[in-house]
XYZ file of C-alpha atoms in Angstrom:
333
model
C 7.834 4.029 -44.040
C 5.294 2.517 -42.122
C 2.320 4.809 -40.489
C 1.150 3.224 -37.196
C -1.403 4.242 -34.708
C -1.131 0.989 -32.682
C 1.992 -0.519 -31.543
C 2.933 -2.571 -28.904
C 6.540 -3.062 -27.759
C 8.459 -5.891 -25.905
C 11.475 -4.098 -24.720
C 13.500 -6.992 -23.324
C 17.328 -7.369 -21.864
C 18.161 -9.295 -25.049
C 15.981 -8.391 -28.084
C 13.488 -5.519 -28.900
C 10.342 -6.580 -30.504
C 7.899 -4.180 -32.331
C 4.434 -4.870 -33.318
C 2.030 -2.955 -34.900
C -2.242 -3.294 -35.260
C -3.235 -5.137 -38.169
C 0.350 -5.952 -39.202
C 1.904 -8.494 -36.853
C 5.409 -8.044 -35.827
C 7.801 -5.851 -38.183
C 10.738 -5.724 -36.230
C 13.257 -8.112 -34.030
C 16.263 -6.315 -33.238
C 18.789 -6.832 -30.653
C 18.552 -4.589 -27.757
C 22.212 -3.143 -28.208
C 23.060 0.328 -28.733
C 26.705 1.725 -30.150
C 27.138 5.241 -29.039
C 30.522 7.815 -29.980
C 31.580 8.650 -26.423
C 34.429 10.847 -27.505
C 32.127 13.892 -27.955
C 30.256 16.347 -25.297
C 27.174 15.099 -26.226
C 27.247 11.231 -26.885
C 25.744 10.387 -30.166
C 24.298 7.091 -31.487
C 26.179 5.175 -33.902
C 24.010 1.921 -34.289
C 21.517 0.286 -32.602
C 20.391 -3.484 -33.373
C 21.725 -5.914 -35.134
C 24.157 -3.360 -36.343
C 25.561 -2.621 -32.845
C 25.557 -6.432 -31.567
C 28.181 -6.767 -33.871
C 30.296 -4.306 -32.645
C 30.254 -5.774 -29.146
C 34.180 -6.443 -28.060
C 35.713 -5.208 -31.414
C 35.030 -1.222 -30.835
C 37.940 1.458 -30.346
C 38.057 3.342 -27.291
C 35.691 6.283 -28.629
C 32.750 3.911 -29.235
C 31.193 2.198 -26.498
C 28.522 -0.418 -27.835
C 25.988 -1.647 -24.519
C 23.160 -3.708 -23.757
C 21.245 -0.576 -21.698
C 19.246 -2.993 -19.899
C 20.326 -4.998 -17.301
C 18.555 -8.172 -15.381
C 15.329 -6.951 -17.025
C 15.464 -3.330 -15.738
C 17.106 -0.190 -17.437
C 20.074 0.319 -16.506
C 20.989 3.517 -18.572
C 17.682 5.292 -18.963
C 19.042 8.017 -21.455
C 20.583 5.189 -23.788
C 17.572 2.660 -23.504
C 15.652 5.614 -24.708
C 17.876 6.506 -28.151
C 18.200 2.985 -28.684
C 14.026 2.775 -28.702
C 13.902 6.112 -30.512
C 16.822 5.047 -33.085
C 14.745 1.493 -33.694
C 11.141 2.823 -33.675
C 12.647 5.337 -36.431
C 13.645 2.692 -38.621
C 9.668 1.341 -39.354
C 7.460 4.206 -38.075
C 7.001 7.443 -39.216
C 8.050 9.806 -36.418
C 5.068 12.096 -36.878
C 2.627 9.169 -36.394
C 4.435 7.532 -33.299
C 4.075 10.518 -31.676
C 0.421 10.007 -31.823
C 0.691 6.345 -31.478
C -0.904 4.559 -28.872
C 1.899 2.498 -27.147
C 1.457 -1.046 -24.944
C 4.951 -1.887 -23.356
C 5.699 -4.949 -21.565
C 8.019 -5.081 -18.320
C 8.824 -8.132 -15.824
C 6.523 -8.730 -13.394
C 7.460 -7.687 -9.670
C 9.071 -4.268 -10.603
C 9.534 -1.428 -7.826
C 7.505 1.774 -8.907
C 10.510 3.495 -10.163
C 11.835 0.657 -12.396
C 8.114 0.650 -14.109
C 8.354 4.146 -14.260
C 11.454 4.297 -16.033
C 10.448 2.007 -18.580
C 7.176 4.278 -18.844
C 9.266 7.516 -19.066
C 11.905 5.844 -21.874
C 8.868 5.154 -24.376
C 7.729 8.895 -23.648
C 11.082 10.407 -24.277
C 11.383 7.844 -27.446
C 8.387 10.114 -28.821
C 5.560 8.115 -27.424
C 2.326 10.361 -26.140
C 0.154 7.583 -24.891
C 1.595 4.862 -22.822
C 0.351 1.486 -21.172
C 2.195 -1.157 -19.162
C 1.597 -5.023 -19.272
C 3.209 -7.774 -17.431
C 5.549 -10.058 -19.044
C 3.945 -13.189 -17.879
C 0.271 -11.774 -18.950
C 1.202 -10.952 -22.230
C 3.558 -14.125 -22.974
C 0.158 -16.188 -21.705
C -2.072 -14.151 -24.088
C 0.651 -14.893 -26.835
C 0.809 -18.609 -26.019
C -3.099 -18.916 -26.485
C -3.577 -19.847 -22.910
C -7.340 -19.327 -21.398
C -6.376 -16.298 -19.431
C -9.870 -14.976 -18.572
C -11.552 -18.349 -17.920
C -11.946 -19.316 -14.530
C -9.173 -22.079 -14.784
C -5.389 -21.806 -13.647
C -2.658 -21.396 -16.335
C 1.193 -21.429 -15.587
C 3.440 -19.237 -17.858
C 7.120 -19.912 -17.627
C 8.669 -16.869 -19.416
C 12.492 -17.057 -19.859
C 14.194 -13.957 -21.202
C 17.581 -12.296 -21.610
C 17.352 -10.783 -17.966
C 14.731 -12.664 -16.328
C 12.888 -15.621 -15.697
C 9.184 -14.708 -15.000
C 6.642 -17.841 -13.306
C 2.928 -16.924 -13.104
C -0.243 -18.488 -12.325
C -3.193 -16.692 -14.042
C -6.737 -16.645 -13.841
C -10.089 -14.672 -14.669
C -7.591 -12.186 -16.161
C -5.167 -11.487 -13.385
C -2.208 -13.423 -12.222
C -3.289 -15.052 -9.238
C 0.645 -15.737 -7.940
C 3.803 -14.913 -9.618
C 7.558 -14.986 -9.195
C 10.772 -13.978 -10.592
C 14.188 -14.256 -10.694
C 16.712 -12.129 -12.241
C 18.304 -15.088 -14.262
C 17.794 -15.759 -18.056
C 19.958 -16.150 -21.175
C 22.504 -13.603 -20.339
C 23.357 -15.184 -16.957
C 24.120 -17.976 -18.669
C 26.087 -16.661 -20.875
C 28.176 -15.013 -17.989
C 28.438 -18.483 -16.413
C 29.846 -20.151 -19.460
C 32.872 -17.506 -19.967
C 33.585 -17.609 -15.838
C 33.755 -21.683 -16.231
C 36.082 -21.173 -19.687
C 38.018 -18.525 -17.578
C 38.427 -20.830 -14.594
C 38.889 -24.185 -15.945
C 41.040 -23.473 -19.911
C 42.768 -20.237 -18.423
C 40.549 -18.874 -21.788
C 39.151 -15.539 -22.137
C 36.309 -15.384 -24.409
C 33.312 -12.943 -25.543
C 29.402 -12.754 -24.830
C 29.297 -14.093 -28.821
C 30.808 -16.707 -28.449
C 29.390 -17.908 -25.139
C 25.970 -17.496 -26.466
C 26.927 -19.524 -29.453
C 28.090 -22.051 -27.374
C 24.976 -21.893 -25.766
C 22.842 -22.460 -28.291
C 24.781 -24.915 -30.630
C 25.938 -27.442 -27.772
C 24.056 -26.378 -24.465
C 21.571 -28.198 -22.747
C 19.706 -28.638 -19.042
C 20.075 -32.013 -19.188
C 21.922 -35.034 -21.030
C 20.678 -35.234 -24.519
C 21.318 -37.800 -27.863
C 23.765 -36.412 -30.271
C 25.988 -34.608 -27.883
C 29.267 -32.889 -29.224
C 32.023 -30.468 -28.978
C 32.508 -27.205 -30.705
C 36.092 -25.275 -31.132
C 36.436 -21.883 -30.133
C 39.086 -19.537 -29.906
C 39.945 -16.323 -27.692
C 42.841 -15.157 -25.164
C 44.976 -17.422 -23.461
C 45.017 -15.970 -19.584
C 48.473 -17.286 -19.236
C 50.609 -15.525 -22.180
C 48.042 -13.224 -23.702
C 48.349 -14.702 -27.170
C 45.125 -16.224 -29.151
C 44.176 -19.758 -28.255
C 41.521 -22.391 -29.769
C 40.312 -24.943 -27.687
C 37.584 -27.496 -27.698
C 34.492 -27.365 -25.372
C 32.068 -30.139 -25.103
C 28.129 -29.812 -24.383
C 29.032 -31.740 -20.752
C 30.710 -28.849 -19.693
C 28.360 -26.067 -21.122
C 25.516 -28.330 -19.555
C 27.891 -28.008 -16.139
C 28.911 -23.764 -16.658
C 24.685 -23.186 -16.830
C 23.689 -25.815 -14.220
C 23.026 -23.007 -11.359
C 21.159 -21.068 -13.324
C 18.449 -23.298 -14.766
C 18.219 -24.751 -11.812
C 17.369 -21.729 -10.261
C 14.672 -21.267 -12.661
C 13.290 -24.640 -11.721
C 13.425 -23.802 -7.989
C 11.212 -20.723 -8.990
C 8.760 -22.794 -10.470
C 8.631 -24.918 -7.599
C 8.279 -22.294 -5.308
C 5.467 -20.450 -7.155
C 3.412 -23.846 -7.209
C 4.041 -24.009 -3.603
C 2.015 -20.663 -3.121
C -0.370 -22.019 -5.400
C -4.383 -22.492 -4.449
C -5.190 -26.098 -4.178
C -7.866 -25.557 -6.914
C -5.607 -23.691 -9.385
C -3.143 -26.160 -8.653
C -4.866 -28.928 -9.460
C -5.922 -27.691 -12.989
C -1.917 -26.816 -13.732
C -1.688 -30.709 -13.150
C -4.230 -31.568 -16.111
C -3.227 -28.614 -18.064
C 0.596 -28.508 -17.832
C 3.175 -25.498 -17.805
C 3.771 -23.802 -21.080
C 7.462 -22.353 -21.439
C 8.014 -19.054 -23.353
C 10.887 -16.285 -24.392
C 14.112 -17.207 -26.115
C 15.351 -19.304 -22.906
C 12.561 -21.583 -23.224
C 14.596 -23.266 -26.724
C 17.364 -24.059 -24.815
C 17.595 -28.267 -25.137
C 16.083 -29.873 -22.363
C 14.857 -27.291 -20.127
C 11.115 -28.210 -20.674
C 12.117 -32.119 -19.410
C 14.339 -30.722 -16.320
C 11.206 -28.821 -15.030
C 8.784 -31.626 -15.703
C 11.125 -33.905 -13.838
C 11.140 -31.777 -10.409
C 7.449 -30.671 -10.562
C 5.875 -33.836 -12.192
C 4.116 -32.010 -14.392
C 3.422 -31.832 -18.073
C 5.823 -28.852 -19.746
C 5.697 -27.922 -23.164
C 7.265 -25.050 -25.107
C 5.200 -22.517 -26.925
C 4.962 -22.214 -30.632
C 7.419 -19.081 -31.167
C 8.323 -18.835 -27.914
C 10.604 -15.701 -28.979
C 7.485 -13.476 -30.252
C 4.945 -14.880 -27.328
C 5.148 -11.748 -25.163
C 4.877 -9.173 -28.130
C 2.173 -11.084 -29.613
C 0.238 -10.915 -26.518
C 0.619 -7.300 -26.089
C -0.608 -7.092 -29.753
C -3.809 -8.991 -29.290
C -4.276 -6.777 -26.062
C -4.394 -3.960 -29.148
C -6.419 -5.502 -31.315
C -9.448 -5.850 -28.916
C -8.248 -2.718 -27.088
C -8.865 -3.970 -23.351
C -5.923 -1.806 -21.990
C -6.495 1.818 -20.001
C -3.439 4.505 -21.508
C -2.077 6.250 -19.105
C -0.893 9.526 -20.173
């Protein structure tokens, strides 16, 4: 059991990552919780990876859910229970109650939504909680010169939201976000296959299609993948073949909305900072940045060089962790 006094938490729609000062990233688990709903007080059965494998496979007495939706907390109690159980796996509970916690949240949240994140961490046991916006944390984690008087643009594509921000002199100059990310792409794939093939598939199959053969633009070596699901015509199990082109068609609206958000943010950027971005390029972070060709699509739309950061899934929590290392954030009790 790890004893920690300074902890950074990236509580994402798809995954929760925990960073401990002096240790680095100690946990990366899916943001999923399974609870026994037949009892008067629902009891947590599993969290993280153990709960994710239960999605779509549970009896009526157990519910496996993602307590965050679209980047915000959809089920407060379940979020607090999940966070408490995940932290307990790796950090001593007695030390967590005295730990300084930095929690990353999407930009553009309402006061109520932001307070829900803060309170969830407090309910999980943390005594001191500070908030940092995900675009800023991602930019720091990607190694961008956020404190210098130059413009840096970061695009963070997460599970529930995609956020675009222009940063200079240690603050966000302009930003934009859309509640579309990896989960929305999975849902689009499910809807496409249901409509075209009359086949009902689950979230895990849709995610596998996206990762293995999905792309934002055509690519060399495109292929196909056999999937299994339930035939909506007769209700019997059925398998069919889905091509890369079909997956790309399914997620085209989602990826185009992300590209549109980047363009809209550039339109609001001051000219001097826009010039810096032209010279320095755009950096993609978040798990969604790994979608094939997303960088090329955004580059084609903006006429600006786009690169995917190193370890994009970890940029946000690493950035928050760096803030712990230099102790630059104020703690809100």
